[in-house]
Amino acid sequence: MKHAKSVLIATTVLSILVVSCSERSESGSQQGVTQEMIRNEETLNEKLAGKIGNWVEKGVECYGIVITTFQDGRTVGKSVKCKVMSIGRDKVKMKAIENVSLMESIGCDAIGLSYGDTWWETEGDIFQTRKEADEYLLRKGWLIK
């Protein structure tokens, strides 16, 4: 009976060790996958990287654009100072760090962005300076002051 009890205890201890080691191994492999995913998420795809450039990184202050198209087909826009919050493969998360209104008048809803508003930039309309953003809007015929 003593022998059977010893075998049972040894088997139980061995089982606990195997489970414990396999959990550590899985945890380590999950960390590797997570770190690899993070690295991939911070690398823009070639198309977007080609349009934006290699200067974009998390925390950088830059300029985006806010545009609206009216029912008559007219499009207007302004530049907005913003900050890069995160970078994904196909998009850049931006946060407005100033208020921009495209249209303010009595009885009309304000159209624009408020300080703290965030959006995912997928078109690559991110510029290092306000001058670059405004020149882009001017070329398109969208710039309003």
CSV table of C-alpha atoms in Angstrom, one decimal:
chain,number,residue,atom,x,y,z
A,1,MET,CA,0.0,0.0,0.0
A,2,LYS,CA,2.9,2.3,0.8
A,3,HIS,CA,4.3,1.8,-2.7
A,4,ALA,CA,1.0,2.7,-4.3
A,5,LYS,CA,0.7,5.8,-2.2
A,6,SER,CA,4.2,6.9,-3.2
A,7,VAL,CA,3.5,6.3,-6.9
A,8,LEU,CA,0.3,8.4,-6.6
A,9,ILE,CA,2.2,11.3,-4.9
A,10,ALA,CA,5.0,11.1,-7.5
A,11,THR,CA,2.5,11.1,-10.4
A,12,THR,CA,0.6,14.1,-8.9
A,13,VAL,CA,3.8,16.1,-8.4
A,14,LEU,CA,5.0,15.3,-11.9
A,15,SER,CA,1.6,16.3,-13.4
A,16,ILE,CA,1.7,19.6,-11.6
A,17,LEU,CA,5.2,20.3,-12.9
A,18,VAL,CA,4.3,19.4,-16.4
A,19,VAL,CA,1.2,21.7,-16.3
A,20,SER,CA,3.2,24.5,-14.7
A,21,CYS,CA,6.0,24.3,-17.3
A,22,SER,CA,3.6,24.2,-20.2
A,23,GLU,CA,1.8,27.3,-18.9
A,24,ARG,CA,5.1,29.2,-18.7
A,25,SER,CA,6.0,28.1,-22.2
A,26,GLU,CA,2.6,29.2,-23.6
A,27,SER,CA,2.9,32.5,-21.7
A,28,GLY,CA,6.3,33.1,-23.2
A,29,SER,CA,5.1,32.3,-26.8
A,30,GLN,CA,2.1,34.6,-26.3
A,31,GLN,CA,4.4,37.4,-25.2
A,32,GLY,CA,6.5,36.8,-28.4
A,33,VAL,CA,3.3,37.0,-30.5
A,34,THR,CA,2.1,40.2,-28.7
A,35,GLN,CA,5.5,41.9,-29.2
A,36,GLU,CA,5.6,40.9,-32.8
A,37,MET,CA,2.1,42.2,-33.3
A,38,ILE,CA,3.0,45.5,-31.7
A,39,ARG,CA,6.1,45.8,-34.0
A,40,ASN,CA,3.9,45.2,-37.0
A,41,GLU,CA,1.2,47.6,-35.9
A,42,GLU,CA,3.8,50.4,-35.7
A,43,THR,CA,4.9,49.9,-39.3
A,44,LEU,CA,2.9,51.6,-41.9
A,45,ASN,CA,2.1,49.8,-45.2
A,46,GLU,CA,4.2,50.9,-48.2
A,47,LYS,CA,1.4,52.9,-49.8
A,48,LEU,CA,0.7,55.0,-46.7
A,49,ALA,CA,4.4,55.3,-45.7
A,50,GLY,CA,5.1,56.5,-49.2
A,51,LYS,CA,2.5,59.3,-49.0
A,52,ILE,CA,3.3,60.4,-45.4
A,53,GLY,CA,7.0,59.9,-45.2
A,54,ASN,CA,9.2,58.4,-42.5
A,55,TRP,CA,9.0,61.3,-40.0
A,56,VAL,CA,5.7,60.1,-38.5
A,57,GLU,CA,6.0,58.4,-35.1
A,58,LYS,CA,4.0,58.2,-31.9
A,59,GLY,CA,3.9,61.5,-30.0
A,60,VAL,CA,4.8,63.8,-33.0
A,61,GLU,CA,2.9,67.0,-33.3
A,62,CYS,CA,1.9,67.7,-36.9
A,63,TYR,CA,-1.0,68.9,-39.0
A,64,GLY,CA,-4.0,67.2,-40.5
A,65,ILE,CA,-6.9,68.5,-42.5
A,66,VAL,CA,-10.6,68.8,-41.8
A,67,ILE,CA,-12.9,68.9,-44.9
A,68,THR,CA,-16.6,68.9,-45.6
A,69,THR,CA,-18.6,68.6,-48.8
A,70,PHE,CA,-21.8,70.5,-49.1
A,71,GLN,CA,-24.9,69.3,-50.9
A,72,ASP,CA,-24.1,71.6,-53.8
A,73,GLY,CA,-20.8,69.7,-54.3
A,74,ARG,CA,-18.6,72.4,-52.9
A,75,THR,CA,-15.8,71.1,-50.6
A,76,VAL,CA,-14.0,73.3,-48.0
A,77,GLY,CA,-11.3,72.6,-45.5
A,78,LYS,CA,-8.8,73.9,-42.9
A,79,SER,CA,-5.7,72.5,-41.4
A,80,VAL,CA,-5.7,71.3,-37.8
A,81,LYS,CA,-2.8,70.9,-35.4
A,82,CYS,CA,-2.8,67.4,-34.0
A,83,LYS,CA,-0.7,64.7,-32.4
A,84,VAL,CA,0.1,61.2,-33.5
A,85,MET,CA,-1.4,58.9,-30.8
A,86,SER,CA,-0.6,55.5,-32.4
A,87,ILE,CA,0.3,53.9,-35.6
A,88,GLY,CA,-1.3,50.9,-37.2
A,89,ARG,CA,-0.5,49.1,-40.5
A,90,ASP,CA,-3.2,50.9,-42.5
A,91,LYS,CA,-3.9,53.9,-40.3
A,92,VAL,CA,-2.6,56.5,-37.9
A,93,LYS,CA,-4.6,57.6,-34.9
A,94,MET,CA,-4.6,61.4,-34.6
A,95,LYS,CA,-5.8,63.7,-31.8
A,96,ALA,CA,-6.7,67.3,-32.4
A,97,ILE,CA,-4.8,69.7,-30.1
A,98,GLU,CA,-6.7,72.8,-31.3
A,99,ASN,CA,-10.3,73.7,-32.1
A,100,VAL,CA,-11.1,74.1,-35.8
A,101,SER,CA,-14.5,75.1,-37.2
A,102,LEU,CA,-15.3,75.1,-40.9
A,103,MET,CA,-18.5,77.0,-40.5
A,104,GLU,CA,-20.0,79.0,-37.6
A,105,SER,CA,-23.2,80.9,-37.9
A,106,ILE,CA,-26.4,81.5,-36.0
A,107,GLY,CA,-28.7,78.5,-36.4
A,108,CYS,CA,-26.0,76.3,-38.0
A,109,ASP,CA,-24.3,73.5,-36.3
A,110,ALA,CA,-20.5,73.9,-36.0
A,111,ILE,CA,-18.6,71.7,-38.4
A,112,GLY,CA,-15.1,70.8,-37.5
A,113,LEU,CA,-13.0,69.3,-34.7
A,114,SER,CA,-12.6,70.2,-31.0
A,115,TYR,CA,-9.6,69.9,-28.9
A,116,GLY,CA,-9.2,66.2,-27.9
A,117,ASP,CA,-11.2,64.7,-30.8
A,118,THR,CA,-9.5,61.7,-32.3
A,119,TRP,CA,-9.8,60.0,-35.7
A,120,TRP,CA,-8.0,57.3,-37.7
A,121,GLU,CA,-6.2,58.8,-40.7
A,122,THR,CA,-6.3,56.3,-43.5
A,123,GLU,CA,-5.7,58.6,-46.5
A,124,GLY,CA,-2.3,59.8,-45.4
A,125,ASP,CA,-3.2,63.5,-45.2
A,126,ILE,CA,-0.6,64.3,-42.5
A,127,PHE,CA,1.8,67.2,-42.8
A,128,GLN,CA,4.8,68.4,-40.8
A,129,THR,CA,3.8,72.1,-41.0
A,130,ARG,CA,0.7,74.1,-41.3
A,131,LYS,CA,2.0,75.7,-44.4
A,132,GLU,CA,2.3,72.2,-46.1
A,133,ALA,CA,-1.3,71.4,-45.1
A,134,ASP,CA,-2.6,74.7,-46.3
A,135,GLU,CA,-0.8,74.4,-49.6
A,136,TYR,CA,-2.3,71.0,-50.1
A,137,LEU,CA,-5.8,72.4,-49.4
A,138,LEU,CA,-5.1,75.3,-51.8
A,139,ARG,CA,-4.0,73.0,-54.6
A,140,LYS,CA,-7.3,71.1,-54.2
A,141,GLY,CA,-9.3,74.4,-54.2
A,142,TRP,CA,-10.6,73.6,-50.7
A,143,LEU,CA,-8.8,76.1,-48.4
A,144,ILE,CA,-10.9,78.5,-46.4
A,145,LYS,CA,-9.7,80.9,-43.7
